[in-house]
Structures are given as C-alpha cells and as structure tokens.
Tab-separated table of C-alpha atoms in Angstrom:
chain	number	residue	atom	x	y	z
A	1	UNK	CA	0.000	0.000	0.000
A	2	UNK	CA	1.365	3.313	-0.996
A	3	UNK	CA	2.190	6.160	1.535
A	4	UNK	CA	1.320	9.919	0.969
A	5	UNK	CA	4.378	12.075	0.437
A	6	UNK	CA	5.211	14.054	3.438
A	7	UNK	CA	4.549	17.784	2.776
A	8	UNK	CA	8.178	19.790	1.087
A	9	UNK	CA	10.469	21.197	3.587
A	10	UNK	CA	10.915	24.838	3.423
A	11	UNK	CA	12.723	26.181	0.797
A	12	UNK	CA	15.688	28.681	1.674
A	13	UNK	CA	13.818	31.949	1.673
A	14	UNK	CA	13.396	34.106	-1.441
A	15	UNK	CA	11.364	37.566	-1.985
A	16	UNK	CA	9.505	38.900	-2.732
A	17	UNK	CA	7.280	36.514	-4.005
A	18	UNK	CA	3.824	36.692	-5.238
A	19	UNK	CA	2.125	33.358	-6.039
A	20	UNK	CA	0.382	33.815	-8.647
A	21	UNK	CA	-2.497	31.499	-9.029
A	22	UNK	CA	-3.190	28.999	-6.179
A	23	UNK	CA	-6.182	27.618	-4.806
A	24	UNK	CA	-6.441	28.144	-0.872
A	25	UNK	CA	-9.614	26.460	-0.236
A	26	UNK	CA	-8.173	22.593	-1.988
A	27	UNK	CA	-4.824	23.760	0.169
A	28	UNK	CA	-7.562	23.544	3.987
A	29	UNK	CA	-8.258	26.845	3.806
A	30	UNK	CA	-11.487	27.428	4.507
A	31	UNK	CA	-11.546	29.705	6.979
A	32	UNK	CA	-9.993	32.932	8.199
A	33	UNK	CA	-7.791	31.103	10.471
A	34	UNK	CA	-6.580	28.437	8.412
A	35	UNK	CA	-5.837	30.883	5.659
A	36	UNK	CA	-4.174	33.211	7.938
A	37	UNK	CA	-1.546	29.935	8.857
A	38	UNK	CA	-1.207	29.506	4.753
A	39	UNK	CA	-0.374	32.600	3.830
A	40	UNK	CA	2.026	32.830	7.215
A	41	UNK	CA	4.100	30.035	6.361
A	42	UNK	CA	4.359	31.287	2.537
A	43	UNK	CA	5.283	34.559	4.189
A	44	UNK	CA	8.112	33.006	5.984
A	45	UNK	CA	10.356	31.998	2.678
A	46	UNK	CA	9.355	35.230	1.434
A	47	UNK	CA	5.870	34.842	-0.194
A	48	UNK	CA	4.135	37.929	0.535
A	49	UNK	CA	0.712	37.400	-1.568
A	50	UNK	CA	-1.219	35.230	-2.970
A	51	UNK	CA	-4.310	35.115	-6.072
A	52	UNK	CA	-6.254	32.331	-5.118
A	53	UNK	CA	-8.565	30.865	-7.961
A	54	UNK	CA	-11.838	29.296	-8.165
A	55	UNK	CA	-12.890	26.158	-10.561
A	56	UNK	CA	-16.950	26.969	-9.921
A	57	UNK	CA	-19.296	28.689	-8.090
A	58	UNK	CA	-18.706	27.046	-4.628
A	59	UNK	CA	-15.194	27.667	-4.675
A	60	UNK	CA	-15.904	31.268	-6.591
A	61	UNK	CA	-17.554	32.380	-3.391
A	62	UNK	CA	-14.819	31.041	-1.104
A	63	UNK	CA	-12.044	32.528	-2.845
A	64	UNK	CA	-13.792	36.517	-2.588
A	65	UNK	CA	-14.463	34.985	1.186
A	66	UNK	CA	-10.747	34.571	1.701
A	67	UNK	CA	-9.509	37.528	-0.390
A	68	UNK	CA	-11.789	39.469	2.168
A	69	UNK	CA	-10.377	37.688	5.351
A	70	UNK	CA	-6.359	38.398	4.714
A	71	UNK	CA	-5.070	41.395	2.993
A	72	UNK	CA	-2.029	39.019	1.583
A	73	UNK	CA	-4.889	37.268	-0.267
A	74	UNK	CA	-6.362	38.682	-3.879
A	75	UNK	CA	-9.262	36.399	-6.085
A	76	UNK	CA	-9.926	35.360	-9.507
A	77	UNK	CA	-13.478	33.955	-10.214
A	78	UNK	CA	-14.953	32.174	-13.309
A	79	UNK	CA	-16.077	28.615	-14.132
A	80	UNK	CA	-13.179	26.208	-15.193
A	81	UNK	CA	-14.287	24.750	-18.584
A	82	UNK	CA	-14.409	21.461	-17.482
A	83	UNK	CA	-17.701	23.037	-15.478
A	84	UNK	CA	-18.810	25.063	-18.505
A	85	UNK	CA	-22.336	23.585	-18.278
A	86	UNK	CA	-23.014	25.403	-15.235
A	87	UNK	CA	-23.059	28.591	-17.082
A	88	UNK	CA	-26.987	29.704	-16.621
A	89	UNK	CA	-28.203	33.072	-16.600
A	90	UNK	CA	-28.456	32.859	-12.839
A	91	UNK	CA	-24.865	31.888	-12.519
A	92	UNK	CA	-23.639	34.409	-15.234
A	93	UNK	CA	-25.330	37.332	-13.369
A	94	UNK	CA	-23.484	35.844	-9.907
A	95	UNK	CA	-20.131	35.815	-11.870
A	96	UNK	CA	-20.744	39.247	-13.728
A	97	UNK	CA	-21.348	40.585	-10.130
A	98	UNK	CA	-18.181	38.457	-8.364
A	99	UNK	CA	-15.874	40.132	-11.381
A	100	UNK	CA	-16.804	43.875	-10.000
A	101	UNK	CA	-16.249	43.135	-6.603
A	102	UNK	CA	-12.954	44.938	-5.383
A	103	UNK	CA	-10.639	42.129	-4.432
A	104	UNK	CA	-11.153	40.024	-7.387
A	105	UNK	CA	-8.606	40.805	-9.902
A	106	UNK	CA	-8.754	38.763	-13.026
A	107	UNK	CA	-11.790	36.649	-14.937
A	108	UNK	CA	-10.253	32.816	-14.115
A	109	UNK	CA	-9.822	29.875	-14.485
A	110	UNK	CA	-11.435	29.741	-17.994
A	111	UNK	CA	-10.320	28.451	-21.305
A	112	UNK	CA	-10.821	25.124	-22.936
A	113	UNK	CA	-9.779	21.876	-21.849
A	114	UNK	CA	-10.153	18.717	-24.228
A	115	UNK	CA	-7.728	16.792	-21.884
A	116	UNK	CA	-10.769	15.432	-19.868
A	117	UNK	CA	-13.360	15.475	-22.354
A	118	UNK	CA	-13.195	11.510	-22.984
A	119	UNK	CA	-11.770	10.890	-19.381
A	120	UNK	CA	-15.068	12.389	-17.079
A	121	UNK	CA	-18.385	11.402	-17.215
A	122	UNK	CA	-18.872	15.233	-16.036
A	123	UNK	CA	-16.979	17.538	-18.411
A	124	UNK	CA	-18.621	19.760	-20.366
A	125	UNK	CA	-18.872	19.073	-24.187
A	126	UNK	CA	-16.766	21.173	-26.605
A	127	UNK	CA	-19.547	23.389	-27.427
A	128	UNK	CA	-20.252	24.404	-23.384
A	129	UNK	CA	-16.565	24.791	-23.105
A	130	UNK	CA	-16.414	27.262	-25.773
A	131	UNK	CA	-19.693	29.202	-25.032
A	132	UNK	CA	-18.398	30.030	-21.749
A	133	UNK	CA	-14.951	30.611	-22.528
A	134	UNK	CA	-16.368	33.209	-24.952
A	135	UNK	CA	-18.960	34.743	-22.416
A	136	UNK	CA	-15.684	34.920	-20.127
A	137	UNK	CA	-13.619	36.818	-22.401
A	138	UNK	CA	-16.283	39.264	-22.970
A	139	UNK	CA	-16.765	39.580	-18.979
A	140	UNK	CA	-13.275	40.505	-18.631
A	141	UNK	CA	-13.180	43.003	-21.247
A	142	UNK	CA	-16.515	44.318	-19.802
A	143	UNK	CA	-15.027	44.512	-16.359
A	144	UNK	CA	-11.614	45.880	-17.397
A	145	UNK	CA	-10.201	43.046	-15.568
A	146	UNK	CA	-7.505	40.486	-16.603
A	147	UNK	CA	-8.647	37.108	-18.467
A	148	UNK	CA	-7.023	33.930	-16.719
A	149	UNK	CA	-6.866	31.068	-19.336
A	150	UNK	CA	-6.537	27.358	-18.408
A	151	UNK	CA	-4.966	25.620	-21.269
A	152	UNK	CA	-5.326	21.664	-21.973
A	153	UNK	CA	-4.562	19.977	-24.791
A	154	UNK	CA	-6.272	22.984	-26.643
A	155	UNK	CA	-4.006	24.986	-27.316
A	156	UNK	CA	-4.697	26.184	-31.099
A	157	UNK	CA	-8.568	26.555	-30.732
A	158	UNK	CA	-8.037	28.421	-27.691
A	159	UNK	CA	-5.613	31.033	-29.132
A	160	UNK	CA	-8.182	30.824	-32.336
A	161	UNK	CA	-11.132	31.393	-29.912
A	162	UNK	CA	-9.497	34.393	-28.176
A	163	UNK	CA	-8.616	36.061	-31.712
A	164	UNK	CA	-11.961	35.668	-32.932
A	165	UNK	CA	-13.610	37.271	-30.069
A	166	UNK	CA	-10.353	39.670	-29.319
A	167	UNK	CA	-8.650	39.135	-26.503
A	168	UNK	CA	-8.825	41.643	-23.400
A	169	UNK	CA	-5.969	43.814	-22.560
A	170	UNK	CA	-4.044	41.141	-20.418
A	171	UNK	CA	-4.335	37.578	-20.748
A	172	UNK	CA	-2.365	35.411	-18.127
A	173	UNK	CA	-1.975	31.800	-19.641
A	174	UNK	CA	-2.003	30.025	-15.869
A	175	UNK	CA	0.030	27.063	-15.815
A	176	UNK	CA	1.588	27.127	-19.024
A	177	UNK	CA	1.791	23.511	-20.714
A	178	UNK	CA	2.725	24.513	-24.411
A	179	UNK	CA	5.560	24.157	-26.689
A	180	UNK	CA	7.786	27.006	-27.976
A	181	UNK	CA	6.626	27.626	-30.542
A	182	UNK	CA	2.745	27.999	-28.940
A	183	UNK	CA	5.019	30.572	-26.632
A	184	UNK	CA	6.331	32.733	-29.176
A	185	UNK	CA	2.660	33.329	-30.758
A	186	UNK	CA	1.603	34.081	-27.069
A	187	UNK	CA	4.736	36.220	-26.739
A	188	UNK	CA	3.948	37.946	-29.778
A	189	UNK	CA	0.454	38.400	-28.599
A	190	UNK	CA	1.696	40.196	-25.753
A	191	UNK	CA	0.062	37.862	-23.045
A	192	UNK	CA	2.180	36.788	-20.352
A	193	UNK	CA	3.049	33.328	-19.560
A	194	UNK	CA	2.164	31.762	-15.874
A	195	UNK	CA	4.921	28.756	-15.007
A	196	UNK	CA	4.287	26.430	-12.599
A	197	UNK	CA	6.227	23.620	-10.795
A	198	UNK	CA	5.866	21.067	-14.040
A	199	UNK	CA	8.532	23.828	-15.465
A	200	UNK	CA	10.703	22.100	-12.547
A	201	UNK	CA	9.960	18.525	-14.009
A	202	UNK	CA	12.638	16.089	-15.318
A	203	UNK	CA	10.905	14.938	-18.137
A	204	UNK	CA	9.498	18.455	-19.385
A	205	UNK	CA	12.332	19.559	-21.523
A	206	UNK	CA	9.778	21.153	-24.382
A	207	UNK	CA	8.262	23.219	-21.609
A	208	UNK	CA	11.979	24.971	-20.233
A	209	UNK	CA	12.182	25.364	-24.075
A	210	UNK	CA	9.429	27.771	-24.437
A	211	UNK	CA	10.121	28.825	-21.026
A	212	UNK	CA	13.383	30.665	-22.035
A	213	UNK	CA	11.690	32.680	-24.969
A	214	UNK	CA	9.255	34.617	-22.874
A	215	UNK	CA	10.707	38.189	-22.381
A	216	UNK	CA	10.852	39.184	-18.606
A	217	UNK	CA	7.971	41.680	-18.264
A	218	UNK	CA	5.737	38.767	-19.632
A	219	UNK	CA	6.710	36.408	-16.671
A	220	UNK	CA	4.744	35.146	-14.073
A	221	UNK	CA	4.980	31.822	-11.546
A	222	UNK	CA	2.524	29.883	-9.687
A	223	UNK	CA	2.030	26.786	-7.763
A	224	UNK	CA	-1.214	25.464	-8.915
A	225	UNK	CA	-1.546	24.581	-5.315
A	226	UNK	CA	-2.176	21.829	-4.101
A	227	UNK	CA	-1.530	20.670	-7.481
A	228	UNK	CA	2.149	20.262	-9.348
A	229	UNK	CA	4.538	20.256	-6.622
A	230	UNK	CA	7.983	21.310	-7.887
A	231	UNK	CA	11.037	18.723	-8.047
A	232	UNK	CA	12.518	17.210	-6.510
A	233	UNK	CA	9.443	16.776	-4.224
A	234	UNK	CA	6.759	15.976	-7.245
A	235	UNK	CA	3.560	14.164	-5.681
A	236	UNK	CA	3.922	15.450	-2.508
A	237	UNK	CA	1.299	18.344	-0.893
A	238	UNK	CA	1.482	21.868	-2.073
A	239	UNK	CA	1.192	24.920	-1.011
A	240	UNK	CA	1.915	28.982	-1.882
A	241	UNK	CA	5.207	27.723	0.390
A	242	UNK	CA	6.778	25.978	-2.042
A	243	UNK	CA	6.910	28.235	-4.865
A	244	UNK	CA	10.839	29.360	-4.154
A	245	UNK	CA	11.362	25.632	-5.370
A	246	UNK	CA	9.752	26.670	-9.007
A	247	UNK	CA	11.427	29.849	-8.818
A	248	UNK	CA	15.178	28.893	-8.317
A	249	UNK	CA	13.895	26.162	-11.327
A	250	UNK	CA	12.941	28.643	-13.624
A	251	UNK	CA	15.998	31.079	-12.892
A	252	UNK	CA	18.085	27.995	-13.728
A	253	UNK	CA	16.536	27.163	-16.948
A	254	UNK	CA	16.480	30.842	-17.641
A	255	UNK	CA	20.317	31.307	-16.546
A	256	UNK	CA	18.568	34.398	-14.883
A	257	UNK	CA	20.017	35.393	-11.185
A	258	UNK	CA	17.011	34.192	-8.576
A	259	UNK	CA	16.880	36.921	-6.518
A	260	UNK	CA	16.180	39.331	-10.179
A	261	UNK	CA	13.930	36.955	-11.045
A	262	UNK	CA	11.566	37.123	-7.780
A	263	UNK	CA	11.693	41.227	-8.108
A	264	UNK	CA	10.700	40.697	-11.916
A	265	UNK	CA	8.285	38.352	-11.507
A	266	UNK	CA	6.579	40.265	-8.108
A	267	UNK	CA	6.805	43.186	-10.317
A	268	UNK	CA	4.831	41.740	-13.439
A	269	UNK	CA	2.407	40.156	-10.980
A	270	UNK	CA	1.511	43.598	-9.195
A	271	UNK	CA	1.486	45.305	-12.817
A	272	UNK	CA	-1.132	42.890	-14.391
A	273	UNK	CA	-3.157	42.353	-11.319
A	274	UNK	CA	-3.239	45.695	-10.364
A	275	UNK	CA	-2.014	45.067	-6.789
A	276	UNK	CA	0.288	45.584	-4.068
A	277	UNK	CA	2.204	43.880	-1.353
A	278	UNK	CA	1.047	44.615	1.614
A	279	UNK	CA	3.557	46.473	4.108
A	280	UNK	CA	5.787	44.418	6.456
C-alpha cells in the first residue's frame, strides 16, 4: 500500500514573491484562520501574496471569502471549462457581479480543456466549453479586468477562440503547458506566460524550451496549489510555500540570477493584477 508524500520542507527563503495562481480552499483553507496559517508560512520563505482561484461557483464564493479575510490574499473567479455547463443566466449574473467586486482581480480559471473530455463522465462538451470561454472573455473586457486562461490539450482553438472574439488587454496563460513555438505566438500576442512547478519537471524539456523565450515583463509563476509540486518533491502536498522551489527552477533554466527573477516576476504580478504587497 502506498504512503502519501510528506509535505516539502521549506525552501531557503526568497522575496519577494507573489504566487500567482493557487487555490487556498483545496490547500484547507477554509476559513480565516486556516488561511491566515497559509499565507504565514508562505510569508516566511518570502511569499508575501497570494491570487487564489476558483474552478466553480462554490469555490468562486470562497475565494472573494478569503480575499476578504487576509489582505495578503487577492481572487480570480470564473467557471473552469471542465464546469462550462453550469453557465446559466443565474450563474452568469453571480459571476458578472463576483468580477466587480474589489478584491477580485482577473476573470479565471477559464479556457478550454479537451484533456478530460473523454476521461469524465462530467466535463462539459466542446460546445459548453467554448460558449463560456467566450462569455468569459467578454466579462473581462466588460469589467476591465484580466482574463485567466486554463490551457489543456487545446491549445490552437483556444488562441483561435481568443482572436476571434479579441482578446482583453491582459491575458495570463495560468500554468503554461505549451511548446515554444505555442510561446512565441503568445509572446507575440503580448500575453504573459504563468509557469508552474511542471517547469521544474525532469521529463518536461519542451516546456523549459518555451520557457526561455518569454521576455521578462511577460513572466509570471505559480504553484497550482495543491496541485504540481515542484522537483525534486513531485507528488507530494502543495502549497503557496513551495513556490521558491519553481522559482530557483525557472531562474536555472532561464540562466537568470534568482533573486532578479523574484523582483521581476513580483513586479509583473503587481502590474497585471493591479495590486500591491502589503507592508511588512
């Protein structure tokens, strides 16, 4: 019988850090308290903020309920496409309401997703995936608000999708999972590119690729939490805590200096967020 992976030790400490696109309520927070202790032990290696992100309504309303518990703590609301069939005009009035509110800074998770689409009973069909990813992109141009795109295995209808309808004024691709040359046409797009801890992965040579053609101001990291631990501790727990692991990673693949690459990527993050560390 297998044993869960103990959670990653602390990384030596590197800010400032802002994780940009983590999901506090699968990481136990679900509460003020518990996403007090989260965003304390981030702070302690030097990650000062977090955006936490919501997959549907449930977790849409936890993530505002968080952002308005801790300071440290900003939200991005929207139904991932795999839930695309919950889009009703009951839930699309909630969301167009959740996208004004005042800690909620980008439209997200929302894209397309084909990965699942013949693994899950309960994903949404093609055609609900790319109804709502289009009612999403017109949300976030609506709300002036940055557009947060998951990506799976979809990578050329999505970036079709988002011409056709024009894209807002910033587009984060979360979790970026493409090739290079997918990056340059983002690059060239002008969105910026989100990397997360499968950057870090032995086996994801391709992804480092495209990872060293993205232009600093376009730069962004992530842990995905509690998803896509970095190495060398893949399959173990994670949380905003971690992400010096993918940092150092990236800097290496990058042949960037860490510590520049932390201020760059802080910087980008408050830029296209429109936000702020909070004091010390």
């Amino acid at each position: 019988m297998s044993k869960r992976k103990p959670p990653p030790p602390d990384p030596e400490p590197l800010a400032p850090l802002i994780d940009a696109h983590t999901h506090l309520a699968a990481c136990g927070g679900r509460d003020a308290e518990a996403v007090a202790q989260i965003l304390d032990h981030a702070g302690a290696v030097g990650v000062g903020g977090v955006v936490t992100v919501a997959d549907d309504m449930v977790d849409a309303r936890w993530a505002i309920a968080a952002a308005d518990w801790d300071s440290r703590v900003w939200a991005a609301t929207a139904l991932h496409p795999t839930h695309a069939d919950d889009l009703t005009d009951e839930t699309a009035d909630e969301l167009a309401a959740m996208a004004r509110h005042p800690r909620v800074v980008a439209v997200g998770e929302t894209g397309l997703d084909w990965y699942w689409l013949e693994r899950s009973d309960d994903c949404a069909s093609k055609v609900q995936q790319e109804h709502s990813f289009r009612w999403h992109i017109a949300l976030a141009k609506e709300v002036g608000k940055p557009l947060m795109i998951h990506n799976r295995d979809a990578g050329r209808d999505l970036l079709d999708v988002l011409a056709d309808e024009g894209a807002p004024e910033t587009v984060i691709m979360h979790c970026f999972s493409e090739d290079e040359t997918i990056a340059r046409e983002c690059v060239d797009r002008g969105y910026a590119l989100s990397f997360s801890g499968t950057v870090s992965f032995t086996n994801a040579a391709a992804l480092q690729a495209a990872a060293r053609v993205v232009p600093p101001e376009l730069l962004l990291v992530e842990t995905d939490a509690p998803f896509l631990t970095p190495h060398p501790h893949r399959g173990a727990p994670n949380q905003p805590y971690c992400l010096p692991y993918t940092v150092r990673s990236l800097a290496q693949t990058r042949c960037d200096d860490p510590a520049d690459l932390a201020r760059q990527v802080t910087a980008n993050a408050e830029r296209l967020y429109g936000i702020a560390l909070p004091s010390a």
